[in-house]
């Protein structure tokens, strides 16, 4: 297989150099280009096609927040990993809803960045404690609804599946969910696995992301 092609967009030369040097030891990843702002990046994408972009949020001329929707509109297959020094939960959720495939702190070590690149390329999303906490916080702020008001979306989830998904998004354990819906823990696990198949999610975090992106847990009471 050809190595995963990576483009780094960051206005700090030393950061770009450090990541590029560290990734050079990986046989299945190659940094093919660097950009120092969003405008520069969008111009480069007209002639080169990376598989994954490491995109800094704070850059001059055109920042990552403005650049992300342009990438997703014109090159939807490119995976975008946002980089930042800020751990802002509302910002993380906003960027994930705009199409970001992951969100990493710039203090992340190279193994985490490498894992994120590989996972986003192969599975679309890379979730970590930062993204999970942000998504759950966002859901808690807006999901004060009864199960009957949840809207069935494209995956055609039934009432029981919607209720269990809602409880998962509230960080209930399998046992807690089982007690609340009067099912055995094994049955709850089976429904969770069925939810993954129906939604295409590969993990519990993926199910949370599905709920966020499809607005299953709306703001109405």
Short mmCIF file of C-alpha atoms in Angstrom, two decimals:
data_model
loop_
_atom_site.label_atom_id
_atom_site.label_comp_id
_atom_site.label_asym_id
_atom_site.label_seq_id
_atom_site.Cartn_x
_atom_site.Cartn_y
_atom_site.Cartn_z
CA UNK A 1 0.00 0.00 0.00
CA UNK A 2 1.07 3.56 -0.67
CA UNK A 3 1.82 5.66 2.41
CA UNK A 4 -0.85 8.01 3.74
CA UNK A 5 -0.20 11.47 2.27
CA UNK A 6 -0.25 14.23 4.89
CA UNK A 7 -0.28 18.02 4.56
CA UNK A 8 0.56 20.19 7.58
CA UNK A 9 -1.06 23.64 7.75
CA UNK A 10 0.39 25.68 10.62
CA UNK A 11 1.99 29.11 10.79
CA UNK A 12 4.72 27.96 13.19
CA UNK A 13 7.68 26.74 11.15
CA UNK A 14 9.27 24.90 14.06
CA UNK A 15 6.07 22.99 14.83
CA UNK A 16 5.70 21.92 11.20
CA UNK A 17 9.34 20.86 11.09
CA UNK A 18 9.04 18.90 14.32
CA UNK A 19 5.97 16.98 13.21
CA UNK A 20 7.42 16.33 9.75
CA UNK A 21 10.69 15.04 11.19
CA UNK A 22 8.93 12.81 13.70
CA UNK A 23 6.58 11.36 11.07
CA UNK A 24 9.51 10.65 8.74
CA UNK A 25 10.28 7.58 10.87
CA UNK A 26 6.90 6.06 9.93
CA UNK A 27 6.93 3.97 6.76
CA UNK A 28 3.19 4.25 6.13
CA UNK A 29 2.89 8.05 6.41
CA UNK A 30 4.55 10.76 4.34
CA UNK A 31 4.31 14.56 4.64
CA UNK A 32 3.91 15.80 1.07
CA UNK A 33 3.48 19.54 1.68
CA UNK A 34 3.27 22.37 4.22
CA UNK A 35 1.15 25.54 4.33
CA UNK A 36 1.39 28.51 6.69
CA UNK A 37 -2.24 29.69 6.49
CA UNK A 38 -5.63 28.64 5.20
CA UNK A 39 -5.46 30.61 1.97
CA UNK A 40 -2.10 29.05 1.15
CA UNK A 41 -3.56 25.61 1.90
CA UNK A 42 -6.61 26.03 -0.34
CA UNK A 43 -4.38 27.16 -3.20
CA UNK A 44 -2.16 24.10 -2.76
CA UNK A 45 -5.15 21.75 -2.78
CA UNK A 46 -5.86 22.74 -6.38
CA UNK A 47 -2.73 20.89 -7.45
CA UNK A 48 -2.02 18.29 -4.75
CA UNK A 49 -4.33 15.88 -2.97
CA UNK A 50 -3.34 14.76 0.53
CA UNK A 51 -5.26 12.04 2.34
CA UNK A 52 -5.09 13.82 5.69
CA UNK A 53 -4.58 17.46 6.66
CA UNK A 54 -3.26 18.58 10.05
CA UNK A 55 -4.96 21.98 10.32
CA UNK A 56 -4.07 24.55 12.96
CA UNK A 57 -7.05 26.58 14.20
CA UNK A 58 -5.20 29.84 14.81
CA UNK A 59 -3.37 31.11 11.70
CA UNK A 60 -2.98 34.54 10.06
CA UNK A 61 -4.70 35.53 6.78
CA UNK A 62 -7.21 32.66 7.00
CA UNK A 63 -7.65 30.54 10.12
CA UNK A 64 -8.53 26.87 10.42
CA UNK A 65 -12.14 27.52 11.43
CA UNK A 66 -12.79 29.37 8.17
CA UNK A 67 -10.73 26.96 6.10
CA UNK A 68 -12.37 23.73 7.30
CA UNK A 69 -15.78 24.22 5.59
CA UNK A 70 -14.03 25.13 2.33
CA UNK A 71 -12.02 21.91 2.42
CA UNK A 72 -15.09 19.80 3.17
CA UNK A 73 -17.13 21.50 0.44
CA UNK A 74 -14.54 21.14 -2.31
CA UNK A 75 -12.59 18.06 -1.23
CA UNK A 76 -14.97 16.03 0.96
CA UNK A 77 -12.82 12.89 0.96
CA UNK A 78 -9.85 14.59 2.64
CA UNK A 79 -9.70 13.88 6.37
CA UNK A 80 -9.01 16.95 8.53
CA UNK A 81 -7.47 16.83 12.01
CA UNK A 82 -7.75 20.14 13.85
CA UNK A 83 -4.80 21.27 15.97
CA UNK A 84 -5.01 23.80 18.78
CA UNK A 85 -3.71 24.86 22.17
CA UNK A 86 -7.30 25.52 23.31
CA UNK A 87 -9.54 22.95 24.99
CA UNK A 88 -12.83 24.70 24.27
CA UNK A 89 -15.71 22.20 24.36
CA UNK A 90 -18.10 24.33 22.33
CA UNK A 91 -15.41 24.90 19.70
CA UNK A 92 -14.62 21.17 19.49
CA UNK A 93 -18.29 20.30 18.94
CA UNK A 94 -18.70 23.07 16.37
CA UNK A 95 -15.69 21.88 14.37
CA UNK A 96 -16.75 18.22 14.51
CA UNK A 97 -20.19 19.22 13.25
CA UNK A 98 -18.54 21.20 10.44
CA UNK A 99 -16.79 18.03 9.33
CA UNK A 100 -13.54 17.78 11.30
CA UNK A 101 -12.43 14.17 11.65
CA UNK A 102 -10.56 14.73 14.90
CA UNK A 103 -9.35 17.43 17.27
CA UNK A 104 -5.94 17.25 18.93
CA UNK A 105 -4.03 19.43 21.34
CA UNK A 106 -0.78 20.71 19.85
CA UNK A 107 0.94 19.30 22.91
CA UNK A 108 0.00 15.75 21.79
CA UNK A 109 3.03 13.52 21.31
CA UNK A 110 3.84 12.19 17.86
CA UNK A 111 2.45 8.73 18.54
CA UNK A 112 -0.99 10.22 19.22
CA UNK A 113 -0.78 12.32 16.05
CA UNK A 114 0.33 9.25 14.09
CA UNK A 115 -2.53 7.18 15.51
CA UNK A 116 -5.03 9.95 14.68
CA UNK A 117 -3.77 10.14 11.08
CA UNK A 118 -4.03 6.38 10.61
CA UNK A 119 -7.43 6.07 12.31
CA UNK A 120 -9.00 9.00 10.43
CA UNK A 121 -7.70 7.63 7.13
CA UNK A 122 -9.03 4.14 7.81
CA UNK A 123 -12.15 4.81 9.91
CA UNK A 124 -13.08 8.48 9.24
CA UNK A 125 -12.88 9.62 12.88
CA UNK A 126 -10.36 9.54 15.71
CA UNK A 127 -11.93 10.10 19.11
CA UNK A 128 -9.98 10.81 22.28
CA UNK A 129 -10.84 11.95 25.79
CA UNK A 130 -10.89 15.58 24.60
CA UNK A 131 -13.42 15.05 21.81
CA UNK A 132 -15.54 12.61 23.82
CA UNK A 133 -15.83 14.97 26.78
CA UNK A 134 -16.71 17.90 24.53
CA UNK A 135 -19.40 15.98 22.65
CA UNK A 136 -20.93 14.65 25.84
CA UNK A 137 -20.89 18.10 27.46
CA UNK A 138 -22.63 19.53 24.42
CA UNK A 139 -25.27 16.82 24.47
CA UNK A 140 -25.93 17.29 28.17
CA UNK A 141 -26.61 20.96 27.52
CA UNK A 142 -29.16 20.30 24.82
CA UNK A 143 -30.73 16.89 25.33
CA UNK A 144 -33.23 17.56 28.12
CA UNK A 145 -36.02 15.87 26.18
CA UNK A 146 -38.28 12.90 26.68
CA UNK A 147 -37.63 9.84 24.52
CA UNK A 148 -40.93 10.39 22.73
CA UNK A 149 -39.67 13.66 21.28
CA UNK A 150 -36.57 12.13 19.70
CA UNK A 151 -36.86 12.19 15.93
CA UNK A 152 -36.16 9.00 13.99
CA UNK A 153 -33.50 9.76 11.42
CA UNK A 154 -32.13 8.06 8.33
CA UNK A 155 -30.96 4.98 10.22
CA UNK A 156 -34.59 4.21 11.16
CA UNK A 157 -34.03 3.58 14.84
CA UNK A 158 -36.94 2.22 16.81
CA UNK A 159 -38.11 3.69 20.12
CA UNK A 160 -36.08 1.27 22.24
CA UNK A 161 -32.91 1.95 20.24
CA UNK A 162 -33.45 5.71 20.45
CA UNK A 163 -33.92 5.51 24.22
CA UNK A 164 -30.78 3.44 24.71
CA UNK A 165 -28.78 5.79 22.48
CA UNK A 166 -30.01 8.74 24.56
CA UNK A 167 -28.99 7.01 27.79
CA UNK A 168 -25.56 6.18 26.33
CA UNK A 169 -25.12 9.85 25.51
CA UNK A 170 -25.87 10.60 29.17
CA UNK A 171 -22.91 8.37 30.12
CA UNK A 172 -25.05 5.67 31.71
CA UNK A 173 -23.34 2.32 32.15
CA UNK A 174 -24.69 -0.85 30.53
CA UNK A 175 -26.02 -2.02 33.90
CA UNK A 176 -27.69 1.34 34.61
CA UNK A 177 -29.33 1.31 31.19
CA UNK A 178 -30.47 -2.29 31.69
CA UNK A 179 -32.11 -1.38 35.00
CA UNK A 180 -33.77 1.71 33.56
CA UNK A 181 -35.29 -0.01 30.51
CA UNK A 182 -35.98 -3.32 32.23
CA UNK A 183 -33.72 -5.43 30.02
CA UNK A 184 -30.74 -7.66 30.73
CA UNK A 185 -27.25 -6.15 30.31
CA UNK A 186 -26.61 -8.67 27.53
CA UNK A 187 -29.69 -7.45 25.64
CA UNK A 188 -28.55 -3.84 26.05
CA UNK A 189 -25.15 -4.76 24.64
CA UNK A 190 -26.85 -6.49 21.70
CA UNK A 191 -28.91 -3.35 21.00
CA UNK A 192 -25.77 -1.21 21.25
CA UNK A 193 -24.06 -3.44 18.68
CA UNK A 194 -27.13 -3.19 16.43
CA UNK A 195 -26.99 0.60 16.75
CA UNK A 196 -23.40 0.54 15.53
CA UNK A 197 -24.40 -1.52 12.50
CA UNK A 198 -27.37 0.73 11.70
CA UNK A 199 -25.46 4.00 12.06
CA UNK A 200 -22.10 2.84 10.73
CA UNK A 201 -20.41 3.83 13.99
CA UNK A 202 -17.37 1.82 15.05
CA UNK A 203 -17.40 2.74 18.74
CA UNK A 204 -19.51 4.25 21.50
CA UNK A 205 -17.88 7.61 20.71
CA UNK A 206 -18.96 7.13 17.11
CA UNK A 207 -22.56 6.68 18.26
CA UNK A 208 -22.30 9.92 20.25
CA UNK A 209 -20.97 11.69 17.16
CA UNK A 210 -23.87 10.26 15.13
CA UNK A 211 -26.34 11.66 17.66
CA UNK A 212 -24.67 15.08 17.51
CA UNK A 213 -24.43 15.27 13.72
CA UNK A 214 -28.03 14.16 13.20
CA UNK A 215 -29.40 16.35 15.99
CA UNK A 216 -31.19 13.36 17.51
CA UNK A 217 -31.22 15.02 20.89
CA UNK A 218 -32.66 18.44 20.17
CA UNK A 219 -33.12 21.41 22.43
CA UNK A 220 -36.86 21.16 22.94
CA UNK A 221 -38.23 20.11 26.27
#
